[in-house]
PDB file of C-alpha atoms in Angstrom:
ATOM      1  CA  MET A   1     -79.163 -51.052  37.791  1.00 39.00           C
ATOM      2  CA  ASP A   2     -76.995 -48.907  40.600  1.00 42.00           C
ATOM      3  CA  GLU A   3     -77.569 -49.942  43.857  1.00 45.00           C
ATOM      4  CA  ASP A   4     -77.762 -46.802  45.108  1.00 51.00           C
ATOM      5  CA  TRP A   5     -81.036 -46.063  43.532  1.00 52.00           C
ATOM      6  CA  GLU A   6     -83.984 -46.439  45.616  1.00 70.00           C
ATOM      7  CA  VAL A   7     -86.508 -47.284  43.043  1.00 72.00           C
ATOM      8  CA  ARG A   8     -89.385 -49.824  44.234  1.00 76.00           C
ATOM      9  CA  PRO A   9     -90.072 -53.255  41.456  1.00 72.00           C
ATOM     10  CA  ASN A  10     -93.005 -52.377  39.953  1.00 71.00           C
ATOM     11  CA  SER A  11     -94.472 -55.658  41.459  1.00 77.00           C
ATOM     12  CA  GLU A  12     -94.680 -54.111  44.928  1.00 78.00           C
ATOM     13  CA  ARG A  13     -96.269 -51.229  43.783  1.00 88.00           C
ATOM     14  CA  ILE A  14     -99.795 -50.446  43.717  1.00 94.00           C
ATOM     15  CA  GLU A  15    -101.666 -49.914  40.688  1.00 95.00           C
ATOM     16  CA  TRP A  16    -103.939 -46.596  40.328  1.00 97.00           C
ATOM     17  CA  ILE A  17    -106.360 -45.392  37.767  1.00 98.00           C
ATOM     18  CA  LEU A  18    -106.602 -41.292  37.051  1.00 98.00           C
ATOM     19  CA  ASP A  19    -109.938 -40.083  36.936  1.00 98.00           C
ATOM     20  CA  PRO A  20    -109.481 -37.122  35.153  1.00 97.00           C
ATOM     21  CA  LEU A  21    -110.458 -34.185  37.402  1.00 98.00           C
ATOM     22  CA  ALA A  22    -111.954 -36.116  39.854  1.00 98.00           C
ATOM     23  CA  GLY A  23    -109.467 -38.082  41.117  1.00 98.00           C
ATOM     24  CA  VAL A  24    -106.880 -40.819  41.423  1.00 98.00           C
ATOM     25  CA  GLY A  25    -106.794 -44.741  43.055  1.00 97.00           C
ATOM     26  CA  PRO A  26    -109.254 -44.165  46.208  1.00 97.00           C
ATOM     27  CA  LEU A  27    -108.349 -40.513  46.190  1.00 98.00           C
ATOM     28  CA  ARG A  28    -111.160 -38.174  45.504  1.00 98.00           C
ATOM     29  CA  PHE A  29    -110.535 -35.024  45.347  1.00 98.00           C
ATOM     30  CA  GLY A  30    -112.463 -32.800  47.538  1.00 98.00           C
ATOM     31  CA  MET A  31    -111.493 -35.255  50.601  1.00 98.00           C
ATOM     32  CA  GLU A  32    -110.739 -33.755  54.232  1.00 97.00           C
ATOM     33  CA  SER A  33    -107.445 -35.258  55.099  1.00 96.00           C
ATOM     34  CA  VAL A  34    -109.072 -37.716  57.689  1.00 96.00           C
ATOM     35  CA  GLU A  35    -111.075 -38.922  54.912  1.00 97.00           C
ATOM     36  CA  VAL A  36    -107.841 -40.298  53.126  1.00 98.00           C
ATOM     37  CA  SER A  37    -105.628 -41.289  55.636  1.00 97.00           C
ATOM     38  CA  GLU A  38    -108.740 -43.530  56.032  1.00 97.00           C
ATOM     39  CA  VAL A  39    -108.586 -44.598  52.946  1.00 96.00           C
ATOM     40  CA  LEU A  40    -105.037 -45.480  52.424  1.00 97.00           C
ATOM     41  CA  SER A  41    -104.741 -47.420  55.670  1.00 95.00           C
ATOM     42  CA  GLY A  42    -105.989 -50.304  54.036  1.00 91.00           C
ATOM     43  CA  VAL A  43    -102.485 -49.948  51.298  1.00 92.00           C
ATOM     44  CA  THR A  44    -100.039 -48.565  54.000  1.00 92.00           C
ATOM     45  CA  GLN A  45     -99.660 -48.743  57.524  1.00 93.00           C
ATOM     46  CA  GLU A  46     -97.835 -45.043  57.642  1.00 94.00           C
ATOM     47  CA  PRO A  47     -99.528 -41.906  59.222  1.00 94.00           C
ATOM     48  CA  GLN A  48     -99.868 -39.143  57.134  1.00 95.00           C
ATOM     49  CA  GLN A  49     -97.573 -35.986  58.105  1.00 95.00           C
ATOM     50  CA  LEU A  50     -99.537 -32.830  57.590  1.00 95.00           C
ATOM     51  CA  VAL A  51     -97.484 -29.602  56.907  1.00 93.00           C
ATOM     52  CA  VAL A  52    -100.283 -26.351  57.586  1.00 92.00           C
ATOM     53  CA  ARG A  53     -98.656 -23.576  54.738  1.00 89.00           C
ATOM     54  CA  HIS A  54     -98.697 -19.913  56.130  1.00 86.00           C
ATOM     55  CA  LEU A  55     -97.940 -16.908  54.404  1.00 84.00           C
ATOM     56  CA  PRO A  56     -95.592 -14.689  55.853  1.00 87.00           C
ATOM     57  CA  ASN A  57     -98.682 -12.359  57.220  1.00 89.00           C
ATOM     58  CA  GLY A  58     -99.696 -15.916  59.115  1.00 85.00           C
ATOM     59  CA  ARG A  59    -102.717 -16.858  56.780  1.00 85.00           C
ATOM     60  CA  GLN A  60    -102.788 -20.378  56.263  1.00 84.00           C
ATOM     61  CA  ILE A  61    -103.004 -20.837  52.370  1.00 88.00           C
ATOM     62  CA  GLY A  62    -103.055 -24.807  52.676  1.00 91.00           C
ATOM     63  CA  THR A  63    -101.687 -27.949  53.622  1.00 94.00           C
ATOM     64  CA  VAL A  64     -99.162 -30.778  52.069  1.00 95.00           C
ATOM     65  CA  GLY A  65     -99.940 -34.319  53.260  1.00 96.00           C
ATOM     66  CA  ARG A  66     -96.696 -36.793  52.965  1.00 96.00           C
ATOM     67  CA  TYR A  67     -96.533 -40.642  53.138  1.00 96.00           C
ATOM     68  CA  TRP A  68     -92.484 -40.761  52.642  1.00 92.00           C
ATOM     69  CA  GLU A  69     -92.401 -44.278  52.156  1.00 91.00           C
ATOM     70  CA  PHE A  70     -95.494 -44.986  50.088  1.00 94.00           C
ATOM     71  CA  GLY A  71     -94.369 -42.147  47.755  1.00 93.00           C
ATOM     72  CA  LEU A  72     -97.353 -39.841  47.503  1.00 96.00           C
ATOM     73  CA  LYS A  73     -97.562 -36.332  48.363  1.00 97.00           C
ATOM     74  CA  LEU A  74    -101.217 -34.730  48.494  1.00 97.00           C
ATOM     75  CA  PHE A  75    -101.880 -31.194  48.483  1.00 97.00           C
ATOM     76  CA  TYR A  76    -104.907 -29.344  50.650  1.00 97.00           C
ATOM     77  CA  ASP A  77    -106.844 -26.138  49.392  1.00 95.00           C
ATOM     78  CA  PRO A  78    -107.267 -23.682  52.925  1.00 94.00           C
ATOM     79  CA  GLN A  79    -110.346 -25.432  53.822  1.00 94.00           C
ATOM     80  CA  GLY A  80    -108.303 -28.685  54.255  1.00 95.00           C
ATOM     81  CA  LYS A  81    -110.354 -30.414  50.567  1.00 97.00           C
ATOM     82  CA  LEU A  82    -107.943 -32.554  48.731  1.00 98.00           C
ATOM     83  CA  GLU A  83    -106.621 -30.774  45.333  1.00 98.00           C
ATOM     84  CA  GLY A  84    -103.753 -32.316  44.358  1.00 97.00           C
ATOM     85  CA  VAL A  85    -101.800 -35.713  44.207  1.00 98.00           C
ATOM     86  CA  SER A  86     -97.973 -36.483  43.213  1.00 97.00           C
ATOM     87  CA  ALA A  87     -96.981 -39.781  43.503  1.00 96.00           C
ATOM     88  CA  ASP A  88     -93.143 -40.585  43.221  1.00 94.00           C
ATOM     89  CA  GLY A  89     -91.756 -42.080  40.257  1.00 93.00           C
ATOM     90  CA  ALA A  90     -89.553 -44.230  41.846  1.00 91.00           C
ATOM     91  CA  LEU A  91     -91.649 -45.307  44.628  1.00 91.00           C
ATOM     92  CA  GLY A  92     -95.487 -44.255  44.622  1.00 94.00           C
ATOM     93  CA  PRO A  93     -98.367 -45.852  43.315  1.00 95.00           C
ATOM     94  CA  ARG A  94     -98.007 -46.603  39.881  1.00 95.00           C
ATOM     95  CA  ILE A  95    -100.402 -43.950  37.898  1.00 97.00           C
ATOM     96  CA  PHE A  96    -102.086 -44.574  34.580  1.00 97.00           C
ATOM     97  CA  VAL A  97    -104.709 -43.113  32.525  1.00 98.00           C
ATOM     98  CA  GLU A  98    -106.255 -44.535  29.066  1.00 96.00           C
ATOM     99  CA  GLY A  99    -103.987 -47.691  29.600  1.00 97.00           C
ATOM    100  CA  VAL A 100    -100.703 -45.469  29.737  1.00 97.00           C
ATOM    101  CA  PRO A 101     -97.981 -45.431  32.806  1.00 96.00           C
ATOM    102  CA  LEU A 102     -97.757 -42.001  34.041  1.00 97.00           C
ATOM    103  CA  SER A 103     -94.999 -43.115  36.814  1.00 94.00           C
ATOM    104  CA  GLY A 104     -91.483 -43.708  36.489  1.00 92.00           C
ATOM    105  CA  ARG A 105     -91.456 -43.133  33.160  1.00 93.00           C
ATOM    106  CA  VAL A 106     -88.481 -41.366  30.651  1.00 93.00           C
ATOM    107  CA  PRO A 107     -89.840 -37.990  30.731  1.00 94.00           C
ATOM    108  CA  SER A 108     -89.428 -37.649  26.141  1.00 94.00           C
ATOM    109  CA  GLU A 109     -92.069 -40.733  25.841  1.00 95.00           C
ATOM    110  CA  LEU A 110     -94.659 -38.914  27.890  1.00 95.00           C
ATOM    111  CA  GLU A 111     -94.580 -35.822  26.552  1.00 94.00           C
ATOM    112  CA  ARG A 112     -94.465 -37.286  22.972  1.00 95.00           C
ATOM    113  CA  TRP A 113     -97.562 -38.986  24.110  1.00 96.00           C
ATOM    114  CA  ILE A 114     -99.724 -36.000  25.692  1.00 95.00           C
ATOM    115  CA  VAL A 115     -98.630 -34.590  22.294  1.00 93.00           C
ATOM    116  CA  ASP A 116    -100.100 -36.545  20.620  1.00 94.00           C
ATOM    117  CA  ARG A 117    -103.005 -37.050  22.101  1.00 94.00           C
ATOM    118  CA  ALA A 118    -103.905 -33.452  22.395  1.00 92.00           C
ATOM    119  CA  ASN A 119    -103.198 -33.061  18.424  1.00 91.00           C
ATOM    120  CA  THR A 120    -105.196 -36.047  17.743  1.00 89.00           C
ATOM    121  CA  GLU A 121    -108.249 -36.111  20.480  1.00 83.00           C
ATOM    122  CA  TYR A 122    -108.285 -32.388  21.064  1.00 80.00           C
ATOM    123  CA  ALA A 123    -106.818 -30.534  17.991  1.00 74.00           C
ATOM    124  CA  GLU A 124    -109.855 -27.896  17.986  1.00 77.00           C
ATOM    125  CA  ASP A 125    -108.844 -27.116  21.637  1.00 74.00           C
ATOM    126  CA  ASP A 126    -106.325 -24.374  22.138  1.00 78.00           C
ATOM    127  CA  PHE A 127    -106.476 -25.083  26.193  1.00 86.00           C
ATOM    128  CA  GLU A 128    -105.571 -28.865  25.665  1.00 92.00           C
ATOM    129  CA  LEU A 129    -101.978 -28.903  26.220  1.00 92.00           C
ATOM    130  CA  TRP A 130     -99.836 -26.254  28.091  1.00 90.00           C
ATOM    131  CA  HIS A 131     -96.904 -26.065  29.633  1.00 88.00           C
ATOM    132  CA  LEU A 132     -95.420 -24.782  32.928  1.00 84.00           C
ATOM    133  CA  GLY A 133     -92.488 -22.625  33.374  1.00 75.00           C
ATOM    134  CA  ARG A 134     -89.849 -25.276  32.910  1.00 74.00           C
ATOM    135  CA  GLY A 135     -91.382 -27.189  30.016  1.00 81.00           C
ATOM    136  CA  ILE A 136     -93.201 -29.395  31.890  1.00 88.00           C
ATOM    137  CA  PRO A 137     -96.074 -30.845  29.737  1.00 92.00           C
ATOM    138  CA  GLY A 138     -99.636 -30.541  30.953  1.00 93.00           C
ATOM    139  CA  SER A 139    -103.527 -31.641  29.816  1.00 96.00           C
ATOM    140  CA  SER A 140    -106.038 -30.021  30.858  1.00 95.00           C
ATOM    141  CA  SER A 141    -108.786 -32.568  30.288  1.00 96.00           C
ATOM    142  CA  LEU A 142    -106.663 -34.865  32.441  1.00 97.00           C
ATOM    143  CA  GLY A 143    -106.259 -32.525  35.542  1.00 97.00           C
ATOM    144  CA  LEU A 144    -101.994 -33.874  34.395  1.00 97.00           C
ATOM    145  CA  VAL A 145     -99.080 -32.618  34.401  1.00 95.00           C
ATOM    146  CA  ILE A 146     -95.482 -34.723  33.750  1.00 94.00           C
ATOM    147  CA  ASN A 147     -93.673 -33.578  36.366  1.00 94.00           C
ATOM    148  CA  VAL A 148     -90.147 -35.271  36.740  1.00 93.00           C
ATOM    149  CA  GLN A 149     -87.496 -35.737  39.290  1.00 92.00           C
ATOM    150  CA  ARG A 150     -84.161 -37.196  39.395  1.00 91.00           C
ATOM    151  CA  VAL A 151     -83.105 -40.929  40.146  1.00 88.00           C
ATOM    152  CA  ALA A 152     -79.023 -41.460  41.045  1.00 84.00           C
ATOM    153  CA  ASP A 153     -78.432 -39.751  37.245  1.00 85.00           C
ATOM    154  CA  HIS A 154     -81.545 -39.722  35.460  1.00 88.00           C
ATOM    155  CA  LEU A 155     -84.925 -38.038  35.441  1.00 92.00           C
ATOM    156  CA  ILE A 156     -88.044 -40.162  35.373  1.00 93.00           C
ATOM    157  CA  THR A 157     -91.730 -39.311  35.766  1.00 95.00           C
ATOM    158  CA  ARG A 158     -93.693 -37.636  39.318  1.00 95.00           C
ATOM    159  CA  PRO A 159     -97.617 -37.438  37.606  1.00 96.00           C
ATOM    160  CA  VAL A 160     -99.064 -34.331  40.021  1.00 97.00           C
ATOM    161  CA  MET A 161    -102.744 -34.937  39.476  1.00 98.00           C
ATOM    162  CA  PHE A 162    -105.367 -32.484  40.569  1.00 97.00           C
ATOM    163  CA  ALA A 163    -108.720 -30.866  40.424  1.00 98.00           C
ATOM    164  CA  GLU A 164    -110.929 -29.264  38.291  1.00 96.00           C
ATOM    165  CA  HIS A 165    -110.309 -25.668  39.952  1.00 96.00           C
ATOM    166  CA  VAL A 166    -106.801 -25.697  39.718  1.00 96.00           C
ATOM    167  CA  LEU A 167    -106.427 -24.969  35.849  1.00 93.00           C
ATOM    168  CA  ASP A 168    -107.418 -21.747  36.435  1.00 92.00           C
ATOM    169  CA  ASP A 169    -103.477 -21.297  37.808  1.00 92.00           C
ATOM    170  CA  PRO A 170    -101.836 -24.108  38.496  1.00 91.00           C
ATOM    171  CA  SER A 171     -98.510 -23.221  39.066  1.00 87.00           C
ATOM    172  CA  ASN A 172     -99.760 -20.803  41.842  1.00 88.00           C
ATOM    173  CA  ILE A 173    -102.490 -22.500  43.690  1.00 91.00           C
ATOM    174  CA  LEU A 174    -100.559 -25.729  43.854  1.00 93.00           C
ATOM    175  CA  PRO A 175     -97.467 -24.859  46.202  1.00 90.00           C
ATOM    176  CA  GLU A 176     -94.110 -24.717  44.375  1.00 87.00           C
ATOM    177  CA  GLU A 177     -93.439 -27.611  46.000  1.00 87.00           C
ATOM    178  CA  ALA A 178     -95.522 -29.884  43.599  1.00 91.00           C
ATOM    179  CA  TRP A 179     -93.286 -28.449  40.258  1.00 88.00           C
ATOM    180  CA  LYS A 180     -89.953 -28.845  41.676  1.00 84.00           C
ATOM    181  CA  ILE A 181     -87.653 -31.205  39.814  1.00 81.00           C
ATOM    182  CA  THR A 182     -87.069 -33.834  43.228  1.00 73.00           C
ATOM    183  CA  ALA A 183     -84.727 -35.530  44.100  1.00 63.00           C
TER     184      ALA A 183
END
């Protein structure tokens, strides 16, 4: 492996289970940032860095919480309630759903899984499988988008998980930062 890659070995990463549309690991959608900090104090000593987002007119539109070393981004609504979580594919918690690992994978493998899952388990649901602008696949029943990030000259998966109300308009409810291909 290239020494320039900043990838934490799986043996050093905590494993979390996605509870579709409700939360991931110990985090529950609807928690306030103070509650999130308390829950995560058991797994990281790193403090949560909060950045308030505003419109040009000054109105607050949400907050982004970051745990840089732990590899986690948290998205809060304007009332300060957790509505989305993004786990860094190289450093963050390993996320699983239905026994399938979502973090740090080859994107085409997970896209194949999410498409097959939609075709077999949700064949009658036209809204189960959808794609964000750059072809990033999402699952309505899981409250999940399989986003990607760059590690050296490779792309790996970076799951973005969210509360049910985000399904109304994910690309506008969560900030652009949730959907960017990160490095």
